[in-house]
């Protein structure tokens, strides 16, 4: 992973498809390299069968654009794979390229996004903005997919369970793992096991509290407590595994303020639990409190309920009230269905570690974003195809979100950029996507969606922090109607076209004049 001066991941210009270079050469040969053009990056269907997505990856896109420059080695490689009779002037043009002529409008990081609404609008010289297609798709698609997946998992878990992302060892390579750790946090997870994501992007981690260990003979105290615990639990004192207990003691001496135990290395009921209790109670005598236990196999819900019950009774028996509230963490290939079970009302689970199911997005491994030309030389362009789902919306556009009087989201409107913006309290006739007839809406509030982020290569405003984008995402989700947040068979969120945009679509579809 290559990093820039601020420690952020850098995507190099040649992280692209050869197709983009051949397209660029075609534009050069046709004398169209410097024509003004605009592309839109969007998706056609919400992922995971849901009714929303979270827009993510914008910060990475802007960092990429600001650093975009083909090096001599890059140009030399392209020269080796393109036709040998290519005009040398084309390669000199590539050497001079940067994004000083590129302008980007985008949904802010963490925005709710819906089909057809641009995540990015990229305008600039035709050849250059064509070259940007693949890396921008790469940066946005996976980040948005993971953030949306994390948001779904958060909705299932509810607001109180702590979600820990721990998928680095299961991710599709180091860049995939790094990206997943960042954007699962944006989507609603509390923390990550990934130290690089913590270092470079400030993703919280469950780091142990520092403390000098106790100088007393902890082992002797643990053995005394073990006898008492085993007697109370009806176990023989030799049943709990001594090696496991020795490991617990060593960890407790190293991190007395952060002692926690993995209970299922041998037997939860007959080894892990009594060993943990013995060490936790011995530490308690010294003024330290254990911070948790973890389960990584078996029926996690049932075991957590049984362990919580034992914590309560043991705490009462030995007059240690804090024991009953020791957090219980679980992991073990937890997916949406398993998470729903762990999140039910009678669950005693506090922390849920999820790896594979958040970083690999098994329900849908690709977001399906596309990057399409909508304008050249100020003239709208539209992709016409026999598959209506693949037709594009022509022209440079503006996007607005209509809100009800309570601040809830009603619909998103796409219109041509040249049209006057809609006003709150004004009745408008709009065409919902896929509808055969228009409808009339009267929003109580209107919010513009696309913000100018990069103008002629220069940032227009400071980039929000990851925590700010995460807060924005959670606030946006809270304003979305619960019917649109249902994970199974949700109500489709409406996206509509203005009358003028709809008329343009109809005209171009029929082969009429622009």
Short mmCIF file of C-alpha atoms in Angstrom, two decimals:
data_model
loop_
_atom_site.label_atom_id
_atom_site.label_comp_id
_atom_site.label_asym_id
_atom_site.label_seq_id
_atom_site.Cartn_x
_atom_site.Cartn_y
_atom_site.Cartn_z
CA UNK A 1 0.00 0.00 0.00
CA UNK A 2 1.56 3.29 -1.13
CA UNK A 3 0.91 6.29 1.14
CA UNK A 4 1.02 10.03 0.58
CA UNK A 5 2.64 12.57 2.89
CA UNK A 6 -0.38 12.57 5.19
CA UNK A 7 -0.41 8.80 5.54
CA UNK A 8 -3.39 8.20 3.24
CA UNK A 9 -3.59 5.42 0.68
CA UNK A 10 -2.71 6.59 -2.82
CA UNK A 11 -4.15 5.06 -5.97
CA UNK A 12 -1.77 5.43 -8.89
CA UNK A 13 -3.03 6.55 -12.32
CA UNK A 14 -2.20 3.19 -13.90
CA UNK A 15 -4.52 1.37 -11.51
CA UNK A 16 -6.93 1.35 -14.43
CA UNK A 17 -8.10 -0.72 -17.36
CA UNK A 18 -6.15 -0.68 -20.61
CA UNK A 19 -9.48 0.13 -22.22
CA UNK A 20 -9.24 3.64 -20.74
CA UNK A 21 -5.90 4.25 -22.40
CA UNK A 22 -7.20 3.07 -25.78
CA UNK A 23 -10.26 5.32 -25.37
CA UNK A 24 -7.95 8.22 -24.57
CA UNK A 25 -5.92 7.48 -27.71
CA UNK A 26 -9.15 7.42 -29.74
CA UNK A 27 -10.12 10.85 -28.43
CA UNK A 28 -6.61 12.13 -29.24
CA UNK A 29 -6.70 10.85 -32.79
CA UNK A 30 -10.16 12.37 -33.30
CA UNK A 31 -8.96 15.75 -32.06
CA UNK A 32 -11.37 15.66 -29.11
CA UNK A 33 -8.97 15.29 -26.19
CA UNK A 34 -9.69 18.73 -24.75
CA UNK A 35 -13.44 18.89 -25.33
CA UNK A 36 -15.37 19.78 -22.18
CA UNK A 37 -17.12 16.68 -20.85
CA UNK A 38 -19.03 15.54 -17.81
CA UNK A 39 -19.42 12.05 -16.37
CA UNK A 40 -21.64 10.81 -13.56
CA UNK A 41 -20.85 7.96 -11.18
CA UNK A 42 -23.97 6.25 -9.83
CA UNK A 43 -25.55 2.85 -9.20
CA UNK A 44 -28.72 1.36 -10.67
CA UNK A 45 -29.91 -0.85 -7.81
CA UNK A 46 -29.49 -0.63 -4.04
CA UNK A 47 -27.23 -3.38 -2.71
CA UNK A 48 -28.33 -6.39 -0.64
CA UNK A 49 -31.93 -6.11 -1.81
CA UNK A 50 -32.33 -3.02 0.36
CA UNK A 51 -33.73 0.43 -0.33
CA UNK A 52 -30.74 2.63 0.50
CA UNK A 53 -26.98 2.90 0.26
CA UNK A 54 -24.37 5.03 2.00
CA UNK A 55 -22.08 7.10 -0.22
CA UNK A 56 -18.45 6.58 0.74
CA UNK A 57 -14.96 6.92 -0.70
CA UNK A 58 -15.18 10.62 -1.60
CA UNK A 59 -12.18 11.59 0.51
CA UNK A 60 -10.07 8.93 -1.20
CA UNK A 61 -11.23 10.14 -4.62
CA UNK A 62 -10.27 13.73 -3.90
CA UNK A 63 -6.86 12.69 -2.58
CA UNK A 64 -6.34 10.64 -5.75
CA UNK A 65 -7.33 13.51 -8.03
CA UNK A 66 -5.10 16.00 -6.27
CA UNK A 67 -2.09 13.71 -6.67
CA UNK A 68 -2.89 12.49 -10.20
CA UNK A 69 0.18 12.61 -12.44
CA UNK A 70 1.54 10.05 -14.87
CA UNK A 71 5.23 9.41 -14.25
CA UNK A 72 7.75 8.74 -17.00
CA UNK A 73 7.69 5.01 -16.20
CA UNK A 74 3.90 5.01 -16.52
CA UNK A 75 4.00 6.65 -19.95
CA UNK A 76 6.80 4.35 -21.10
CA UNK A 77 4.73 1.32 -20.12
CA UNK A 78 1.70 2.61 -22.01
CA UNK A 79 3.89 3.18 -25.04
CA UNK A 80 4.94 -0.47 -24.86
CA UNK A 81 1.36 -1.78 -24.97
CA UNK A 82 -0.32 0.69 -27.34
CA UNK A 83 0.12 0.47 -31.13
CA UNK A 84 3.74 1.17 -32.18
CA UNK A 85 2.64 3.83 -34.66
CA UNK A 86 1.01 5.95 -31.92
CA UNK A 87 1.77 9.65 -32.35
CA UNK A 88 4.53 10.61 -29.85
CA UNK A 89 2.53 13.75 -29.18
CA UNK A 90 -0.08 11.59 -27.44
CA UNK A 91 2.48 10.45 -24.89
CA UNK A 92 3.71 14.00 -24.36
CA UNK A 93 0.08 14.96 -23.70
CA UNK A 94 -0.18 12.19 -21.10
CA UNK A 95 2.99 13.39 -19.38
CA UNK A 96 1.48 16.86 -18.97
CA UNK A 97 -1.83 15.67 -17.54
CA UNK A 98 -2.98 16.65 -14.08
CA UNK A 99 -6.38 17.43 -12.59
CA UNK A 100 -6.03 21.21 -12.56
CA UNK A 101 -8.91 21.35 -15.04
CA UNK A 102 -11.20 18.91 -13.21
CA UNK A 103 -14.28 19.89 -11.23
CA UNK A 104 -16.15 17.48 -8.94
CA UNK A 105 -19.57 17.75 -7.37
CA UNK A 106 -20.55 14.94 -5.03
CA UNK A 107 -22.79 13.65 -2.31
CA UNK A 108 -21.03 14.33 0.99
CA UNK A 109 -19.33 11.32 2.57
CA UNK A 110 -21.88 9.34 4.57
CA UNK A 111 -24.91 10.59 2.60
CA UNK A 112 -27.86 8.35 1.94
CA UNK A 113 -27.78 7.48 -1.76
CA UNK A 114 -30.42 6.06 -4.07
CA UNK A 115 -30.42 4.59 -7.59
CA UNK A 116 -29.69 7.02 -10.40
CA UNK A 117 -28.65 9.89 -8.13
CA UNK A 118 -25.01 10.76 -8.86
CA UNK A 119 -22.48 9.99 -6.16
CA UNK A 120 -19.96 11.99 -8.18
CA UNK A 121 -20.19 14.41 -11.11
CA UNK A 122 -16.80 14.77 -12.77
CA UNK A 123 -16.22 17.41 -15.43
CA UNK A 124 -13.10 18.41 -17.34
CA UNK A 125 -11.22 17.62 -20.57
CA UNK A 126 -12.75 14.54 -22.24
CA UNK A 127 -9.55 12.50 -22.49
CA UNK A 128 -8.60 13.10 -18.86
CA UNK A 129 -11.99 12.47 -17.27
CA UNK A 130 -12.24 9.26 -19.30
CA UNK A 131 -8.96 8.07 -17.77
CA UNK A 132 -10.40 8.67 -14.29
CA UNK A 133 -13.27 6.19 -14.72
CA UNK A 134 -11.78 2.97 -13.37
CA UNK A 135 -9.89 4.32 -10.34
CA UNK A 136 -12.88 6.42 -9.24
CA UNK A 137 -15.18 3.41 -9.54
CA UNK A 138 -12.68 1.33 -7.61
CA UNK A 139 -12.49 3.90 -4.80
CA UNK A 140 -16.22 4.53 -4.48
CA UNK A 141 -17.81 1.15 -5.15
CA UNK A 142 -16.22 -0.98 -2.44
CA UNK A 143 -16.19 1.79 0.17
CA UNK A 144 -19.91 2.42 -0.37
CA UNK A 145 -20.68 -1.30 -0.38
CA UNK A 146 -18.92 -1.89 2.95
CA UNK A 147 -20.42 1.22 4.56
CA UNK A 148 -23.90 0.13 3.48
CA UNK A 149 -23.30 -3.42 4.70
CA UNK A 150 -22.12 -2.07 8.07
CA UNK A 151 -25.18 0.18 8.30
CA UNK A 152 -27.45 -2.83 7.73
CA UNK A 153 -25.65 -4.77 10.45
CA UNK A 154 -26.01 -1.79 12.80
CA UNK A 155 -29.75 -1.62 12.09
CA UNK A 156 -30.04 -5.30 12.99
CA UNK A 157 -27.95 -4.97 16.15
CA UNK A 158 -29.77 -1.88 17.39
CA UNK A 159 -28.12 1.15 18.98
CA UNK A 160 -26.79 -0.44 22.18
CA UNK A 161 -24.72 -3.44 21.09
CA UNK A 162 -21.07 -2.67 20.44
CA UNK A 163 -19.95 -3.86 17.00
CA UNK A 164 -16.28 -4.67 16.47
CA UNK A 165 -14.94 -5.10 12.92
CA UNK A 166 -12.32 -7.84 12.93
CA UNK A 167 -12.15 -8.95 9.29
CA UNK A 168 -8.60 -8.01 8.27
CA UNK A 169 -7.42 -11.62 8.06
CA UNK A 170 -10.50 -12.51 5.98
CA UNK A 171 -10.38 -9.53 3.61
CA UNK A 172 -9.53 -9.52 -0.10
CA UNK A 173 -5.96 -8.34 0.33
CA UNK A 174 -4.41 -5.60 2.47
CA UNK A 175 -6.06 -2.69 0.65
CA UNK A 176 -9.44 -4.38 0.94
CA UNK A 177 -8.90 -4.95 4.65
CA UNK A 178 -7.79 -1.36 5.23
CA UNK A 179 -10.76 0.04 3.30
CA UNK A 180 -13.22 -2.23 5.09
CA UNK A 181 -11.99 -1.17 8.51
CA UNK A 182 -12.45 2.52 7.67
CA UNK A 183 -15.86 2.31 6.04
CA UNK A 184 -17.40 -0.23 8.39
CA UNK A 185 -16.72 2.38 11.08
CA UNK A 186 -18.36 5.06 8.94
CA UNK A 187 -21.35 2.75 8.50
CA UNK A 188 -21.92 2.34 12.22
CA UNK A 189 -19.44 -0.08 13.77
CA UNK A 190 -17.85 1.08 17.02
CA UNK A 191 -14.28 -0.06 16.52
CA UNK A 192 -11.85 -2.23 14.57
CA UNK A 193 -9.03 -4.63 15.30
CA UNK A 194 -7.00 -3.06 12.45
CA UNK A 195 -4.12 -1.06 13.91
CA UNK A 196 -3.20 0.57 10.58
CA UNK A 197 -6.73 1.94 10.24
CA UNK A 198 -6.35 3.27 13.76
CA UNK A 199 -3.00 4.88 12.99
CA UNK A 200 -3.82 6.43 9.62
CA UNK A 201 -7.53 7.21 9.84
CA UNK A 202 -8.28 7.30 13.57
CA UNK A 203 -10.61 4.29 13.64
CA UNK A 204 -11.12 3.41 17.35
CA UNK A 205 -9.70 0.16 18.66
CA UNK A 206 -10.33 -1.86 21.80
CA UNK A 207 -6.87 -1.17 23.17
CA UNK A 208 -6.01 -2.42 26.69
CA UNK A 209 -5.57 0.21 29.38
CA UNK A 210 -1.97 0.58 30.53
CA UNK A 211 -1.12 -0.21 34.10
CA UNK A 212 1.75 -1.60 36.11
CA UNK A 213 0.86 -5.11 37.16
CA UNK A 214 0.32 -6.12 40.80
CA UNK A 215 3.42 -7.20 42.68
CA UNK A 216 1.62 -9.70 44.92
CA UNK A 217 1.66 -13.45 44.32
CA UNK A 218 -1.42 -13.47 42.13
CA UNK A 219 -1.19 -17.21 41.46
CA UNK A 220 -1.63 -18.08 45.12
CA UNK A 221 -4.67 -15.83 45.38
CA UNK A 222 -6.11 -17.30 42.20
CA UNK A 223 -5.75 -20.85 43.52
CA UNK A 224 -7.61 -19.92 46.70
CA UNK A 225 -10.42 -18.37 44.70
CA UNK A 226 -10.50 -21.36 42.36
CA UNK A 227 -11.34 -23.68 45.26
CA UNK A 228 -14.16 -21.40 46.38
CA UNK A 229 -15.54 -20.99 42.87
CA UNK A 230 -15.39 -24.71 42.07
CA UNK A 231 -17.12 -25.58 45.33
CA UNK A 232 -19.89 -23.12 44.54
CA UNK A 233 -20.28 -24.35 40.95
CA UNK A 234 -20.15 -28.02 41.92
CA UNK A 235 -16.88 -28.73 40.11
CA UNK A 236 -13.75 -30.61 41.14
CA UNK A 237 -10.83 -28.24 41.56
CA UNK A 238 -8.75 -30.24 39.07
CA UNK A 239 -11.32 -29.87 36.27
CA UNK A 240 -10.42 -26.34 35.08
CA UNK A 241 -7.40 -26.58 32.76
CA UNK A 242 -4.19 -25.39 34.49
CA UNK A 243 -2.59 -24.17 31.27
CA UNK A 244 -5.57 -21.99 30.49
CA UNK A 245 -5.50 -20.61 34.02
CA UNK A 246 -1.78 -19.86 33.76
CA UNK A 247 -2.45 -17.92 30.54
CA UNK A 248 -5.20 -15.94 32.27
CA UNK A 249 -2.88 -15.11 35.16
CA UNK A 250 -0.13 -13.97 32.79
CA UNK A 251 -2.56 -11.73 30.92
CA UNK A 252 -3.94 -10.33 34.16
CA UNK A 253 -0.43 -9.47 35.37
CA UNK A 254 0.33 -7.73 32.07
CA UNK A 255 -3.01 -5.90 31.80
CA UNK A 256 -4.69 -5.81 35.21
CA UNK A 257 -7.04 -2.99 34.14
CA UNK A 258 -8.01 -4.78 30.92
CA UNK A 259 -8.27 -8.42 31.91
CA UNK A 260 -10.61 -10.47 29.79
CA UNK A 261 -10.78 -14.15 29.02
CA UNK A 262 -11.60 -16.30 26.00
CA UNK A 263 -13.71 -18.96 27.66
CA UNK A 264 -14.03 -21.71 25.06
CA UNK A 265 -10.46 -22.89 24.55
CA UNK A 266 -11.43 -26.09 26.38
CA UNK A 267 -14.83 -26.22 28.08
CA UNK A 268 -16.73 -23.03 28.89
CA UNK A 269 -18.64 -24.40 31.86
CA UNK A 270 -15.97 -26.68 33.33
CA UNK A 271 -12.77 -24.76 32.57
CA UNK A 272 -12.91 -21.32 30.97
CA UNK A 273 -15.56 -19.87 33.23
CA UNK A 274 -14.18 -21.06 36.62
CA UNK A 275 -10.64 -20.08 35.60
CA UNK A 276 -11.84 -16.64 34.57
CA UNK A 277 -13.81 -16.17 37.78
CA UNK A 278 -10.84 -17.19 39.92
CA UNK A 279 -8.54 -14.66 38.23
CA UNK A 280 -11.18 -11.91 38.08
CA UNK A 281 -12.00 -12.29 41.80
CA UNK A 282 -8.32 -12.33 42.74
CA UNK A 283 -7.79 -9.13 40.75
CA UNK A 284 -10.90 -7.66 42.37
CA UNK A 285 -9.31 -7.99 45.78
CA UNK A 286 -6.53 -5.74 44.50
CA UNK A 287 -8.94 -3.09 43.23
CA UNK A 288 -9.05 -4.13 39.55
CA UNK A 289 -12.15 -5.10 37.59
CA UNK A 290 -12.22 -7.52 34.69
CA UNK A 291 -13.45 -5.91 31.48
CA UNK A 292 -15.02 -8.87 29.76
CA UNK A 293 -15.20 -12.42 28.50
CA UNK A 294 -15.38 -13.68 24.93
CA UNK A 295 -17.06 -16.67 23.30
CA UNK A 296 -15.99 -17.89 19.88
CA UNK A 297 -17.87 -21.16 19.36
CA UNK A 298 -21.07 -23.00 20.14
CA UNK A 299 -24.51 -21.53 20.75
CA UNK A 300 -23.41 -17.99 21.54
CA UNK A 301 -26.81 -16.72 22.67
CA UNK A 302 -27.48 -19.61 25.06
CA UNK A 303 -23.98 -19.58 26.48
CA UNK A 304 -24.11 -15.83 27.07
CA UNK A 305 -27.38 -16.19 28.96
CA UNK A 306 -25.94 -18.98 31.11
CA UNK A 307 -22.75 -17.05 31.83
CA UNK A 308 -24.67 -13.92 32.78
CA UNK A 309 -26.73 -15.97 35.21
CA UNK A 310 -23.58 -17.39 36.80
CA UNK A 311 -22.03 -13.92 37.03
CA UNK A 312 -25.11 -12.75 38.92
CA UNK A 313 -25.21 -15.64 41.36
CA UNK A 314 -21.44 -15.72 41.96
CA UNK A 315 -21.42 -11.94 42.41
CA UNK A 316 -24.15 -12.24 45.02
CA UNK A 317 -22.51 -15.23 46.73
CA UNK A 318 -19.16 -13.47 47.17
CA UNK A 319 -20.57 -9.95 47.49
CA UNK A 320 -18.94 -8.68 44.29
CA UNK A 321 -21.74 -6.69 42.63
CA UNK A 322 -19.66 -5.50 39.66
CA UNK A 323 -19.28 -9.08 38.43
CA UNK A 324 -22.86 -9.30 37.18
CA UNK A 325 -22.28 -6.53 34.63
CA UNK A 326 -18.99 -7.80 33.15
CA UNK A 327 -19.39 -7.43 29.35
CA UNK A 328 -19.81 -10.57 27.25
CA UNK A 329 -18.32 -10.46 23.74
CA UNK A 330 -19.01 -13.01 21.01
CA UNK A 331 -17.64 -13.84 17.57
CA UNK A 332 -17.64 -16.78 15.12
CA UNK A 333 -18.73 -16.14 11.52
CA UNK A 334 -21.69 -14.00 12.55
CA UNK A 335 -23.93 -13.05 9.62
CA UNK A 336 -27.16 -11.03 9.44
CA UNK A 337 -29.28 -13.93 10.65
CA UNK A 338 -26.95 -14.75 13.53
CA UNK A 339 -26.71 -11.10 14.48
CA UNK A 340 -30.50 -10.80 14.61
CA UNK A 341 -30.60 -13.68 17.10
CA UNK A 342 -27.88 -12.12 19.26
CA UNK A 343 -29.68 -8.76 19.21
CA UNK A 344 -33.01 -10.03 20.54
CA UNK A 345 -34.37 -8.64 23.79
CA UNK A 346 -33.30 -11.45 26.11
CA UNK A 347 -29.73 -11.52 24.78
CA UNK A 348 -26.99 -10.97 27.35
CA UNK A 349 -24.38 -10.19 24.68
CA UNK A 350 -22.73 -6.76 24.88
CA UNK A 351 -20.03 -6.83 22.19
CA UNK A 352 -20.25 -8.57 18.82
CA UNK A 353 -17.18 -9.15 16.68
CA UNK A 354 -17.86 -9.52 12.94
CA UNK A 355 -15.22 -10.24 10.33
CA UNK A 356 -16.03 -12.15 7.15
CA UNK A 357 -19.63 -10.96 6.89
CA UNK A 358 -18.73 -7.28 6.95
CA UNK A 359 -15.54 -7.17 4.87
CA UNK A 360 -16.49 -9.65 2.13
CA UNK A 361 -20.16 -8.57 1.80
CA UNK A 362 -21.26 -12.15 0.99
CA UNK A 363 -24.86 -11.20 0.15
CA UNK A 364 -23.58 -8.99 -2.70
CA UNK A 365 -19.85 -8.72 -3.33
CA UNK A 366 -20.07 -5.77 -5.75
CA UNK A 367 -21.89 -2.44 -5.62
CA UNK A 368 -22.45 -2.26 -9.37
CA UNK A 369 -21.53 1.41 -9.74
CA UNK A 370 -21.14 2.82 -13.25
CA UNK A 371 -19.49 5.93 -14.71
CA UNK A 372 -21.32 7.35 -17.70
CA UNK A 373 -20.90 10.28 -20.06
CA UNK A 374 -23.77 12.76 -19.76
CA UNK A 375 -22.47 15.83 -21.60
CA UNK A 376 -19.86 16.75 -24.22
CA UNK A 377 -19.22 20.28 -25.41
CA UNK A 378 -22.21 21.45 -23.41
CA UNK A 379 -24.54 19.08 -25.26
CA UNK A 380 -26.40 16.33 -23.37
CA UNK A 381 -25.52 12.74 -24.12
CA UNK A 382 -27.58 9.66 -23.36
CA UNK A 383 -26.85 5.96 -23.65
CA UNK A 384 -29.62 4.26 -25.65
CA UNK A 385 -29.91 0.51 -25.34
CA UNK A 386 -32.48 -2.24 -25.77
CA UNK A 387 -32.26 -2.78 -22.02
CA UNK A 388 -34.18 0.15 -20.47
CA UNK A 389 -32.41 -0.38 -17.14
CA UNK A 390 -29.12 0.57 -18.79
CA UNK A 391 -30.30 3.81 -20.36
CA UNK A 392 -28.71 6.86 -18.80
CA UNK A 393 -30.11 10.26 -17.93
CA UNK A 394 -28.67 12.97 -20.17
CA UNK A 395 -27.24 16.36 -19.37
CA UNK A 396 -25.59 18.14 -16.49
CA UNK A 397 -27.93 17.78 -13.53
CA UNK A 398 -28.74 19.05 -10.08
CA UNK A 399 -30.20 16.87 -7.33
CA UNK A 400 -32.45 17.79 -4.44
CA UNK A 401 -33.99 15.97 -1.50
CA UNK A 402 -37.58 16.77 -0.55
CA UNK A 403 -38.44 16.61 3.14
CA UNK A 404 -41.68 16.53 5.07
CA UNK A 405 -42.59 18.93 7.85
CA UNK A 406 -41.05 16.52 10.40
CA UNK A 407 -37.72 16.46 8.54
CA UNK A 408 -38.22 12.97 7.12
CA UNK A 409 -37.09 12.20 3.58
CA UNK A 410 -39.86 12.10 0.95
CA UNK A 411 -38.07 11.72 -2.40
CA UNK A 412 -35.01 12.77 -4.39
CA UNK A 413 -35.45 14.93 -7.48
CA UNK A 414 -33.12 15.04 -10.49
CA UNK A 415 -33.38 18.02 -12.81
CA UNK A 416 -31.25 19.77 -15.39
CA UNK A 417 -28.64 22.08 -13.89
CA UNK A 418 -30.05 24.99 -15.88
CA UNK A 419 -33.47 24.75 -14.19
CA UNK A 420 -34.29 26.99 -11.21
CA UNK A 421 -34.02 25.07 -7.93
CA UNK A 422 -37.28 23.88 -6.36
CA UNK A 423 -38.60 25.79 -3.39
CA UNK A 424 -40.11 24.64 -0.11
CA UNK A 425 -43.91 24.95 -0.11
CA UNK A 426 -44.06 25.00 -3.92
CA UNK A 427 -46.15 22.39 -5.72
CA UNK A 428 -44.17 20.57 -8.40
CA UNK A 429 -45.11 18.02 -11.00
CA UNK A 430 -42.44 15.30 -11.11
CA UNK A 431 -41.97 11.92 -12.78
CA UNK A 432 -41.01 9.09 -10.41
CA UNK A 433 -38.55 6.71 -12.03
CA UNK A 434 -40.38 3.85 -13.67
CA UNK A 435 -43.79 5.55 -13.41
CA UNK A 436 -46.04 6.07 -16.42
CA UNK A 437 -47.69 9.15 -14.99
CA UNK A 438 -46.39 12.23 -13.12
CA UNK A 439 -47.35 13.11 -9.59
CA UNK A 440 -47.53 16.37 -7.66
CA UNK A 441 -45.43 16.98 -4.55
CA UNK A 442 -45.20 19.89 -2.14
CA UNK A 443 -42.09 19.62 0.04
CA UNK A 444 -41.91 21.35 3.41
CA UNK A 445 -38.13 21.56 3.01
CA UNK A 446 -35.71 21.20 0.10
CA UNK A 447 -32.05 20.22 0.47
CA UNK A 448 -29.52 20.38 -2.38
CA UNK A 449 -27.62 17.10 -2.51
CA UNK A 450 -24.53 17.66 -4.65
CA UNK A 451 -21.80 19.85 -3.23
CA UNK A 452 -18.92 21.43 -5.09
CA UNK A 453 -15.85 19.63 -3.72
CA UNK A 454 -13.13 20.28 -6.29
CA UNK A 455 -13.04 23.23 -8.69
CA UNK A 456 -10.36 23.36 -11.35
CA UNK A 457 -8.29 20.97 -9.26
CA UNK A 458 -8.57 22.93 -6.01
CA UNK A 459 -10.41 21.79 -2.88
CA UNK A 460 -13.39 24.02 -2.19
CA UNK A 461 -13.68 23.22 1.53
CA UNK A 462 -11.80 21.23 4.16
CA UNK A 463 -12.49 17.52 4.06
CA UNK A 464 -14.63 16.31 6.96
CA UNK A 465 -13.05 13.92 9.43
CA UNK A 466 -14.04 10.27 9.48
CA UNK A 467 -15.92 10.83 12.74
CA UNK A 468 -17.85 13.74 11.21
CA UNK A 469 -18.83 11.62 8.21
CA UNK A 470 -19.85 8.77 10.51
CA UNK A 471 -22.07 11.09 12.56
CA UNK A 472 -23.61 12.48 9.37
CA UNK A 473 -24.38 8.96 8.15
CA UNK A 474 -26.12 8.03 11.40
CA UNK A 475 -28.12 11.27 11.40
CA UNK A 476 -29.19 10.68 7.80
CA UNK A 477 -30.32 7.14 8.55
CA UNK A 478 -32.35 8.36 11.51
CA UNK A 479 -34.38 10.58 9.14
CA UNK A 480 -35.18 7.78 6.71
CA UNK A 481 -38.63 6.26 7.00
CA UNK A 482 -38.49 2.83 8.74
CA UNK A 483 -40.25 1.30 5.73
CA UNK A 484 -37.18 2.13 3.61
CA UNK A 485 -34.82 0.69 6.25
CA UNK A 486 -36.43 -2.74 6.34
CA UNK A 487 -33.86 -5.31 5.37
CA UNK A 488 -36.39 -7.68 3.77
CA UNK A 489 -38.83 -6.40 1.15
CA UNK A 490 -38.36 -2.71 1.94
CA UNK A 491 -40.49 0.04 0.44
CA UNK A 492 -38.60 1.54 -2.50
CA UNK A 493 -37.46 5.11 -1.91
CA UNK A 494 -38.71 7.31 -4.77
CA UNK A 495 -36.35 9.12 -7.13
CA UNK A 496 -38.09 11.42 -9.59
CA UNK A 497 -37.25 13.50 -12.66
CA UNK A 498 -38.31 17.05 -13.33
CA UNK A 499 -40.68 17.60 -16.25
CA UNK A 500 -37.92 19.20 -18.30
CA UNK A 501 -35.48 16.34 -17.73
CA UNK A 502 -38.19 13.79 -18.48
CA UNK A 503 -39.00 15.64 -21.73
CA UNK A 504 -35.32 15.57 -22.72
CA UNK A 505 -35.13 11.84 -22.04
CA UNK A 506 -38.24 11.22 -24.15
CA UNK A 507 -36.92 13.38 -26.98
CA UNK A 508 -33.51 11.70 -27.15
CA UNK A 509 -35.06 8.24 -26.80
CA UNK A 510 -37.23 9.00 -29.81
CA UNK A 511 -34.26 10.30 -31.81
CA UNK A 512 -35.43 13.90 -31.61
CA UNK A 513 -33.28 17.06 -31.57
CA UNK A 514 -31.33 18.06 -28.49
#
